[in-house]
Coordinates of C-alpha atoms in Angstrom, one line a residue:
X139 CA -23.7 -33.4 -5.6
X140 CA -22.7 -34.3 -9.1
X141 CA -24.6 -32.4 -11.8
X142 CA -24.6 -35.5 -14.2
X143 CA -27.2 -37.3 -12.0
X144 CA -29.7 -34.5 -12.1
X145 CA -31.6 -34.9 -15.4
X146 CA -33.2 -38.3 -14.8
X147 CA -33.9 -37.6 -11.2
X148 CA -35.6 -34.2 -11.9
X149 CA -37.5 -35.5 -14.9
X150 CA -39.0 -38.3 -12.9
X151 CA -40.1 -36.0 -10.1
X152 CA -41.2 -32.8 -11.8
X153 CA -42.0 -33.3 -15.5
X154 CA -45.7 -33.8 -15.0
X155 CA -48.2 -30.9 -14.3
X156 CA -50.8 -31.2 -11.7
X157 CA -54.0 -29.3 -12.5
X158 CA -57.2 -29.5 -10.5
X159 CA -55.8 -32.7 -9.0
X160 CA -57.9 -34.7 -6.6
X161 CA -54.6 -35.8 -4.9
X162 CA -52.8 -32.6 -3.9
X163 CA -50.2 -34.7 -2.1
X164 CA -48.8 -35.7 -5.5
X165 CA -47.1 -32.3 -5.6
X166 CA -45.3 -32.9 -2.3
X167 CA -42.4 -35.0 -3.7
X168 CA -41.7 -32.3 -6.2
X169 CA -41.7 -29.6 -3.6
X170 CA -39.5 -31.7 -1.3
X171 CA -37.1 -32.5 -4.1
X172 CA -36.8 -28.9 -5.1
X173 CA -36.1 -27.9 -1.6
X174 CA -33.4 -30.6 -1.3
X175 CA -31.7 -29.4 -4.5
X176 CA -31.9 -25.7 -3.6
X177 CA -28.5 -25.9 -1.8
X178 CA -26.7 -27.4 -4.8
X179 CA -24.8 -24.6 -6.5
X180 CA -22.0 -24.5 -9.0
X181 CA -19.2 -22.2 -7.8
X182 CA -16.8 -21.3 -10.5
X183 CA -13.1 -21.6 -9.6
X184 CA -11.7 -18.1 -10.4
X185 CA -8.2 -16.8 -10.2
X186 CA -7.5 -14.4 -7.4
X187 CA -5.6 -11.1 -7.9
X188 CA -1.9 -11.0 -6.9
X189 CA -1.4 -7.7 -5.1
X190 CA 1.8 -5.9 -4.2
X191 CA 3.1 -6.8 -0.8
X192 CA 5.4 -3.9 -0.1
X193 CA 4.8 -1.7 2.9
X194 CA 5.9 1.5 1.0
X195 CA 5.8 3.0 -2.4
X196 CA 9.5 3.4 -3.2
X197 CA 12.7 1.5 -2.7
X198 CA 14.4 4.5 -1.2
X199 CA 13.3 6.9 1.5
X200 CA 11.8 10.2 0.3
X201 CA 12.8 12.8 2.9
X202 CA 11.3 16.2 3.7
X203 CA 10.8 18.5 0.7
X204 CA 12.2 22.0 0.9
X205 CA 14.2 23.5 3.7
X206 CA 16.5 26.5 4.0
X207 CA 14.7 29.6 2.6
X208 CA 11.9 27.4 1.2
X209 CA 9.0 26.1 3.3
X210 CA 9.6 22.5 4.4
X211 CA 7.0 19.8 3.8
X212 CA 7.0 16.2 5.2
X213 CA 5.1 13.1 4.0
X214 CA 3.4 11.0 6.7
X215 CA 2.4 7.5 5.7
X216 CA -0.8 6.2 7.2
X217 CA -2.0 9.5 8.6
X218 CA -5.7 9.9 7.9
X219 CA -7.2 13.1 6.4
X220 CA -9.4 14.8 9.0
X221 CA -11.2 16.9 6.5
X222 CA -11.6 17.3 2.7
X223 CA -8.1 17.2 1.2
X224 CA -8.3 20.7 -0.4
X225 CA -8.9 22.3 3.1
X226 CA -5.2 21.6 3.8
X227 CA -4.4 24.5 1.4
X228 CA -6.2 26.8 3.9
X229 CA -8.0 29.1 1.5
X230 CA -11.6 29.9 2.4
X231 CA -12.2 31.2 -1.2
X232 CA -11.0 27.8 -2.5
X233 CA -13.2 25.9 -0.1
X234 CA -16.3 27.9 -1.2
X235 CA -15.4 27.2 -4.9
X236 CA -15.1 23.5 -4.4
X237 CA -18.3 23.4 -2.5
X238 CA -20.1 25.2 -5.3
X239 CA -18.7 22.7 -7.8
X240 CA -19.8 19.8 -5.8
X241 CA -23.3 21.2 -5.7
X242 CA -23.7 22.2 -9.4
X243 CA -21.3 20.2 -11.5
X244 CA -23.4 18.2 -14.0
X245 CA -20.9 15.4 -14.4
X246 CA -21.3 14.7 -10.7
X247 CA -25.1 14.8 -11.1
X248 CA -24.9 12.2 -13.9
X249 CA -22.8 10.0 -11.7
X250 CA -25.3 10.3 -8.8
X251 CA -28.1 9.3 -11.1
X252 CA -26.1 6.3 -12.4
X253 CA -25.6 5.2 -8.8
X254 CA -29.3 5.6 -8.1
X255 CA -30.1 3.5 -11.2
X256 CA -27.6 0.8 -10.1
X257 CA -29.0 0.7 -6.6
X258 CA -32.6 0.2 -7.9
X259 CA -31.4 -2.6 -10.2
X260 CA -29.8 -4.3 -7.2
X261 CA -33.1 -4.1 -5.4
X262 CA -34.8 -5.5 -8.4
X263 CA -32.4 -8.4 -8.6
X264 CA -32.8 -9.2 -4.9
X265 CA -36.6 -9.1 -5.2
X266 CA -36.5 -11.5 -8.1
X267 CA -35.0 -14.3 -6.0
X268 CA -38.0 -15.0 -3.9
X269 CA -41.5 -16.1 -4.8
X270 CA -43.5 -13.8 -7.2
X271 CA -47.2 -13.3 -6.4
X272 CA -49.7 -12.0 -8.9
X273 CA -53.4 -11.4 -9.1
X274 CA -55.2 -12.1 -12.3
X275 CA -58.8 -11.7 -13.6
X276 CA -60.5 -12.5 -16.9
X277 CA -64.0 -12.4 -18.3
X278 CA -65.4 -13.9 -21.5
X279 CA -68.6 -14.9 -23.3
X280 CA -69.1 -18.3 -24.9
X281 CA -71.0 -21.6 -25.2
X282 CA -71.3 -23.4 -21.8
X283 CA -71.0 -27.1 -21.4
X284 CA -70.5 -27.0 -17.6
X285 CA -72.5 -26.4 -14.5
X286 CA -75.6 -28.2 -15.9
X287 CA -76.5 -25.5 -18.4
X288 CA -78.2 -26.4 -21.7
X289 CA -75.7 -26.9 -24.5
X290 CA -75.5 -23.9 -26.9
X291 CA -76.4 -21.4 -24.2
X292 CA -74.2 -18.3 -24.4
X293 CA -72.9 -17.3 -21.0
X294 CA -70.6 -14.7 -19.5
X295 CA -67.7 -16.5 -17.7
X296 CA -65.3 -14.9 -15.2
X297 CA -62.2 -16.1 -13.4
X298 CA -60.3 -14.2 -10.6
X299 CA -57.6 -15.2 -8.1
X300 CA -54.0 -15.0 -7.0
X301 CA -51.0 -16.9 -8.4
X302 CA -47.6 -17.7 -7.0
X303 CA -44.4 -18.6 -9.0
X304 CA -41.0 -19.6 -7.8
X305 CA -37.8 -20.6 -9.5
X306 CA -35.8 -22.9 -7.3
X307 CA -32.4 -21.3 -6.8
X308 CA -30.3 -24.2 -8.3
X309 CA -26.7 -23.9 -9.2
X310 CA -26.3 -20.3 -8.0
X311 CA -27.8 -18.4 -10.9
X312 CA -30.0 -16.2 -8.7
X313 CA -27.2 -15.6 -6.3
X314 CA -24.8 -14.7 -9.2
X315 CA -27.4 -12.4 -10.6
X316 CA -27.7 -10.5 -7.3
X317 CA -23.9 -10.5 -6.9
X318 CA -23.6 -9.0 -10.4
X319 CA -26.1 -6.2 -9.6
X320 CA -24.4 -5.5 -6.3
X321 CA -21.0 -5.3 -8.0
X322 CA -22.3 -2.9 -10.5
X323 CA -23.7 -0.7 -7.7
X324 CA -20.3 -0.7 -6.1
X325 CA -18.7 0.3 -9.3
X326 CA -21.2 3.2 -9.7
X327 CA -20.4 4.3 -6.2
X328 CA -16.7 4.2 -6.9
X329 CA -17.2 6.1 -10.2
X330 CA -19.1 8.8 -8.3
X331 CA -16.2 9.1 -5.8
X332 CA -13.7 9.3 -8.7
X333 CA -15.8 12.0 -10.3
X334 CA -15.9 14.0 -7.0
X335 CA -12.1 13.6 -6.7
X336 CA -11.6 14.7 -10.3
X337 CA -13.9 17.7 -10.0
X338 CA -12.3 18.9 -6.7
X339 CA -8.8 18.4 -8.1
X340 CA -9.5 20.3 -11.3
X341 CA -11.1 23.1 -9.4
X342 CA -8.0 23.5 -7.3
X343 CA -5.6 23.2 -10.2
X344 CA -7.6 25.8 -12.2
X345 CA -7.5 28.1 -9.3
X346 CA -3.8 27.7 -9.0
X347 CA -3.5 28.4 -12.7
X348 CA -5.5 31.6 -12.4
X349 CA -3.4 32.8 -9.4
X350 CA -0.1 32.0 -11.1
X351 CA -0.9 33.4 -14.5
X352 CA -2.5 36.6 -13.1
X353 CA 0.7 37.3 -11.2
X354 CA 2.9 36.4 -14.1
X355 CA 0.9 38.9 -16.3
X356 CA 1.6 41.6 -13.8
X357 CA 5.3 40.8 -13.8
X358 CA 5.4 40.8 -17.6
X359 CA 3.6 44.2 -17.7
X360 CA 6.3 45.6 -15.3
X361 CA 9.0 44.1 -17.6
X362 CA 7.4 45.6 -20.7
X363 CA 7.1 49.0 -19.0
X364 CA 10.8 48.8 -18.1
X365 CA 11.6 48.0 -21.8
X366 CA 9.5 50.9 -22.9
X367 CA 11.3 53.3 -20.5
X368 CA 14.6 51.9 -21.5
X369 CA 13.8 52.6 -25.2
X370 CA 12.7 56.1 -24.4
X371 CA 16.1 56.9 -22.7
X372 CA 18.1 55.4 -25.5
X373 CA 16.2 57.4 -28.1
X374 CA 17.0 60.5 -26.1
X375 CA 20.6 59.5 -25.9
X376 CA 20.8 58.8 -29.6
X377 CA 19.2 62.1 -30.5
X378 CA 21.9 63.8 -28.4
X379 CA 24.6 61.8 -30.3
X380 CA 25.7 59.8 -27.3
X381 CA 24.9 56.4 -28.7
X382 CA 24.3 54.8 -32.1
X383 CA 21.0 53.9 -33.7
X384 CA 21.9 50.2 -33.3
X385 CA 21.4 50.5 -29.5
X386 CA 18.0 52.0 -30.1
X387 CA 17.0 49.3 -32.6
X388 CA 18.2 46.6 -30.1
X389 CA 16.0 48.1 -27.3
X390 CA 13.0 48.3 -29.7
X391 CA 13.5 44.7 -30.6
X392 CA 13.6 43.7 -26.9
X393 CA 10.4 45.6 -26.2
X394 CA 8.6 44.0 -29.2
X395 CA 9.8 40.5 -28.1
X396 CA 8.6 40.9 -24.5
X397 CA 5.3 42.4 -25.7
X398 CA 4.6 39.2 -27.6
X399 CA 4.6 37.2 -24.3
X400 CA 1.5 38.9 -22.9
X401 CA -1.2 37.7 -25.3
X402 CA -0.5 33.9 -24.7
X403 CA -0.6 34.5 -20.9
X404 CA -3.8 36.4 -21.2
X405 CA -5.3 33.6 -23.2
X406 CA -4.2 31.1 -20.6
X407 CA -5.9 33.2 -18.0
X408 CA -9.2 33.3 -19.9
X409 CA -9.0 29.6 -20.6
X410 CA -8.5 28.8 -16.9
X411 CA -11.4 31.1 -16.0
X412 CA -13.8 29.5 -18.5
X413 CA -12.7 26.0 -17.5
X414 CA -13.4 26.8 -13.8
X415 CA -16.8 28.3 -14.8
X416 CA -17.8 25.0 -16.5
X417 CA -16.6 23.0 -13.4
X418 CA -18.9 24.9 -11.1
X419 CA -21.8 24.3 -13.5
X420 CA -22.2 27.8 -14.8
X421 CA -21.8 29.6 -18.1
X422 CA -19.4 32.5 -18.7
X423 CA -22.4 34.8 -19.3
X424 CA -23.8 34.3 -15.8
X425 CA -20.7 33.8 -13.6
X426 CA -17.2 35.2 -13.3
X427 CA -14.4 33.2 -11.8
X428 CA -12.9 34.9 -8.7
X429 CA -9.4 36.2 -8.5
X430 CA -6.8 34.2 -6.6
X431 CA -3.3 34.9 -5.3
X432 CA -0.6 32.3 -4.7
X433 CA 0.2 34.1 -1.4
X434 CA -3.3 33.2 0.0
X435 CA -2.9 29.5 -0.8
X436 CA -0.8 27.6 1.7
X437 CA 1.6 24.7 1.1
X438 CA 0.5 21.9 3.5
X439 CA 3.4 21.4 5.9
X440 CA 2.3 17.8 6.6
X441 CA 1.0 15.7 3.7
X442 CA -0.9 12.5 4.8
X443 CA -0.5 9.6 2.4
X444 CA -2.4 6.3 2.7
X445 CA -0.5 3.2 3.3
X446 CA -0.4 0.7 0.4
X447 CA -2.9 -1.5 2.1
X448 CA -5.2 1.5 2.8
X449 CA -4.9 2.7 -0.8
X450 CA -6.6 -0.5 -2.0
X451 CA -9.7 0.5 0.0
X452 CA -9.5 4.2 -0.7
X453 CA -8.7 5.0 -4.3
X454 CA -11.9 5.1 -6.4
X455 CA -10.3 3.8 -9.5
X456 CA -9.0 0.7 -7.6
X457 CA -12.5 0.2 -6.1
X458 CA -14.1 0.6 -9.5
X459 CA -11.8 -2.0 -11.1
X460 CA -12.4 -4.4 -8.1
X461 CA -16.1 -4.1 -8.6
X462 CA -15.8 -4.6 -12.3
X463 CA -13.8 -7.8 -11.6
X464 CA -16.5 -9.0 -9.2
X465 CA -19.2 -8.3 -11.8
X466 CA -17.3 -10.3 -14.4
X467 CA -17.0 -13.2 -11.8
X468 CA -20.7 -13.1 -11.3
X469 CA -21.3 -13.3 -15.0
X470 CA -19.2 -16.5 -15.1
X471 CA -21.5 -17.9 -12.4
X472 CA -24.6 -17.0 -14.5
X473 CA -23.1 -18.5 -17.6
X474 CA -22.2 -21.7 -15.7
X475 CA -25.6 -22.0 -14.2
X476 CA -27.2 -21.7 -17.6
X477 CA -25.6 -25.1 -18.5
X478 CA -27.8 -26.9 -15.9
X479 CA -31.5 -27.4 -15.5
X480 CA -34.0 -24.8 -14.2
X481 CA -36.9 -25.8 -12.0
X482 CA -40.0 -23.6 -11.6
X483 CA -42.9 -24.1 -9.2
X484 CA -46.2 -22.4 -10.0
X485 CA -49.4 -22.4 -7.9
X486 CA -52.7 -20.7 -8.7
X487 CA -56.0 -20.5 -6.9
X488 CA -59.0 -18.8 -8.4
X489 CA -62.8 -18.5 -8.4
X490 CA -64.5 -19.3 -11.7
X491 CA -68.1 -18.8 -12.4
X492 CA -70.9 -17.3 -14.6
X493 CA -71.9 -13.7 -14.6
X494 CA -75.5 -14.9 -14.4
X495 CA -74.7 -16.8 -11.1
X496 CA -72.9 -19.9 -9.9
X497 CA -69.2 -20.3 -9.1
X498 CA -66.6 -22.7 -8.0
X499 CA -63.0 -22.6 -6.6
X500 CA -60.2 -24.2 -8.5
X501 CA -56.5 -24.5 -7.8
X502 CA -53.4 -26.0 -9.4
X503 CA -49.8 -26.7 -8.5
X504 CA -47.3 -27.1 -11.4
X505 CA -43.7 -28.2 -11.2
X506 CA -41.7 -27.7 -14.4
X507 CA -38.1 -28.4 -15.5
X508 CA -36.2 -27.1 -18.5
X509 CA -32.6 -28.1 -19.3
X510 CA -30.4 -27.6 -22.3
X511 CA -30.0 -30.7 -24.5
X512 CA -28.5 -29.3 -27.7
X513 CA -27.6 -25.7 -28.5
X514 CA -24.7 -26.1 -30.9
X515 CA -22.2 -25.2 -28.2
X516 CA -23.7 -21.7 -27.6
X517 CA -24.0 -21.9 -23.8
X518 CA -20.5 -23.4 -23.5
X519 CA -19.0 -20.7 -25.6
X520 CA -20.8 -18.0 -23.5
X521 CA -19.3 -19.5 -20.4
X522 CA -15.8 -19.5 -21.9
X523 CA -16.4 -15.9 -23.1
X524 CA -17.4 -14.9 -19.5
X525 CA -14.3 -16.6 -18.2
X526 CA -12.1 -14.6 -20.6
X527 CA -13.9 -11.4 -19.6
X528 CA -13.1 -12.2 -16.0
X529 CA -9.5 -12.8 -16.7
X530 CA -9.3 -9.4 -18.6
X531 CA -11.0 -7.7 -15.6
X532 CA -8.5 -9.4 -13.3
X533 CA -5.6 -8.1 -15.3
X534 CA -7.1 -4.7 -15.5
X535 CA -7.6 -4.6 -11.7
X536 CA -4.0 -5.6 -11.1
X537 CA -2.8 -3.0 -13.6
X538 CA -4.9 -0.4 -11.9
X539 CA -3.3 -1.2 -8.5
X540 CA 0.2 -1.1 -9.9
X541 CA -0.4 2.1 -11.7
X542 CA -1.9 3.7 -8.6
X543 CA 1.2 2.7 -6.5
X544 CA 3.4 4.1 -9.3
X545 CA 1.4 7.4 -9.3
X546 CA 1.9 7.8 -5.6
X547 CA 5.6 7.1 -5.9
X548 CA 5.9 9.5 -8.8
X549 CA 4.1 12.2 -6.9
X550 CA 6.4 11.8 -3.9
X551 CA 9.4 12.2 -6.1
X552 CA 7.8 15.1 -7.8
X553 CA 7.1 16.9 -4.5
X554 CA 10.8 16.6 -3.7
X555 CA 12.1 17.8 -7.1
X556 CA 9.6 20.7 -7.2
X557 CA 10.8 21.8 -3.8
X558 CA 14.4 21.8 -5.1
X559 CA 13.4 23.7 -8.2
X560 CA 11.6 26.3 -6.2
X561 CA 14.7 26.7 -3.9
X562 CA 16.8 27.2 -7.0
X563 CA 14.4 29.8 -8.4
X564 CA 14.3 31.5 -5.0
X565 CA 18.1 31.9 -5.0
X566 CA 18.0 33.2 -8.6
X567 CA 15.3 35.8 -7.5
X568 CA 17.4 36.8 -4.5
X569 CA 20.5 37.3 -6.7
X570 CA 18.4 39.4 -9.2
X571 CA 17.1 41.5 -6.3
X572 CA 20.6 42.0 -5.0
X573 CA 21.8 43.0 -8.5
X574 CA 19.0 45.5 -8.9
X575 CA 19.6 47.0 -5.5
X576 CA 23.4 47.5 -6.2
X577 CA 22.7 48.9 -9.7
X578 CA 20.2 51.3 -8.3
X579 CA 22.6 52.4 -5.6
X580 CA 25.3 52.8 -8.2
X581 CA 23.0 54.9 -10.3
X582 CA 22.2 57.2 -7.3
X583 CA 25.9 57.5 -6.6
X584 CA 26.7 58.3 -10.2
X585 CA 28.6 55.1 -10.9
X586 CA 26.1 53.5 -13.2
X587 CA 23.9 54.6 -16.0
X588 CA 20.1 54.3 -15.9
X589 CA 20.1 51.8 -18.7
X590 CA 21.9 49.4 -16.5
X591 CA 19.2 50.0 -13.8
X592 CA 16.5 49.1 -16.3
X593 CA 18.4 46.0 -17.5
X594 CA 18.8 44.8 -13.9
X595 CA 15.1 45.5 -13.3
X596 CA 14.2 43.4 -16.3
X597 CA 16.3 40.5 -15.0
X598 CA 14.5 40.8 -11.7
X599 CA 11.1 40.5 -13.4
X600 CA 12.3 37.5 -15.4
X601 CA 13.4 35.8 -12.1
X602 CA 10.0 36.7 -10.6
X603 CA 8.2 35.0 -13.5
X604 CA 10.3 31.9 -13.0
X605 CA 9.7 31.9 -9.2
X606 CA 5.9 32.3 -9.7
X607 CA 5.9 29.3 -12.0
X608 CA 8.0 27.3 -9.5
X609 CA 5.6 28.2 -6.7
X610 CA 2.6 27.0 -8.7
X611 CA 4.3 23.8 -9.7
X612 CA 5.1 23.0 -6.1
X613 CA 1.5 23.6 -5.0
X614 CA 0.4 21.4 -7.9
X615 CA 2.9 18.7 -6.8
X616 CA 1.2 18.8 -3.3
X617 CA -2.2 18.5 -4.9
X618 CA -1.1 15.7 -7.1
X619 CA 0.2 13.7 -4.2
X620 CA -3.1 14.2 -2.2
X621 CA -5.1 13.1 -5.3
X622 CA -2.9 10.1 -5.9
X623 CA -3.4 9.0 -2.3
X624 CA -7.2 9.0 -2.9
X625 CA -8.1 12.3 -1.4
X626 CA -11.2 12.0 0.7

């Protein structure tokens, strides 16, 4: 149906009001016409997103990570997660911590309330589509000229009765309003899921930081103790005239340099503990972060990763961007419908009478139409603005999808490279262990001085520090891949 033919037709049928009519059938054509027009809606023609069609995330196969002396991990595309993603790390202490954060984190609570608000607004929008019934009552005192009373008599007058109003759903405005509210509710739901994924991911990452830094601090303390013992031996040797003061000063400098490494590590530990405390909704004065060890947190041997087609329905940021695009499309529908007429039907029935006695029943049925004639181009500009907003939301959605696919690919490469890095650090640690063992054996056999033993011990601790960092980074790479795949 062409919208250009509506104004004259609607004006002829519905421009007059019917109040206390002796011919109620006069309202029938208006009602029939409104019902006939109810199916006429303006559906904006909106561009559709162009999504990646690849069945994978990379142009090359990413094989198993690790191997040899390093634990091997494999990536399985399309395998669903049977439980919350963090449970793949097989740490009961970590499971309890994530559960605590999910219960107490205030960012999550705010997201839950935003979702509840959006759901109520959706219910409100749906309720506004149908007829609206009211009950009204009024009372007044004044001069009466009705019901046969003497002119000039002051009477108390009352009126009470129900009313019914209905805006005919022309041009899809009501449907677009509901669609907008529903899209906003979906966006709030996706934002809650994103917040849950963010909180669980940060809890795990902070726990890994606590475990890694704690063990690195212990390795540094051993190294500093070794430096201190080395200095003591050299001081004794210098006092006996066996070595020069330069050797003593060199050892003192080494001790001082290694000692400067401890404060930053201790600060990192405290920062991670405080961050974790905030994530679980507590304050540092009422809760202390538990201790963790990298040995008690397992590398998942099998990492399930969603297929690209599944990722579109799984990642919260993609779902939120999709809902934002749908909301923008609904706003285009609303702005388009505002360019066309609006028809409202109103019916009232009431009892009117005097407080002193006597009453009568009255009713009316009113059909009304309003349509824009001249607005200086305001409504047209609003429609164009809504279309631009939709195109921006469409571009943002497509960018979010591309970025998500890129993050998964990057995480897959990162998992492989971190496994290689950990393997290299493991070899370096094995070499340092072997050197220390040989040096210690040589010292016991009288073939090496104790200073060489301490130097090899220090090298062993440095290799331990690097290996601990590599272990944490590999665990972080596994967590990153699970998060990039949407978690659960």
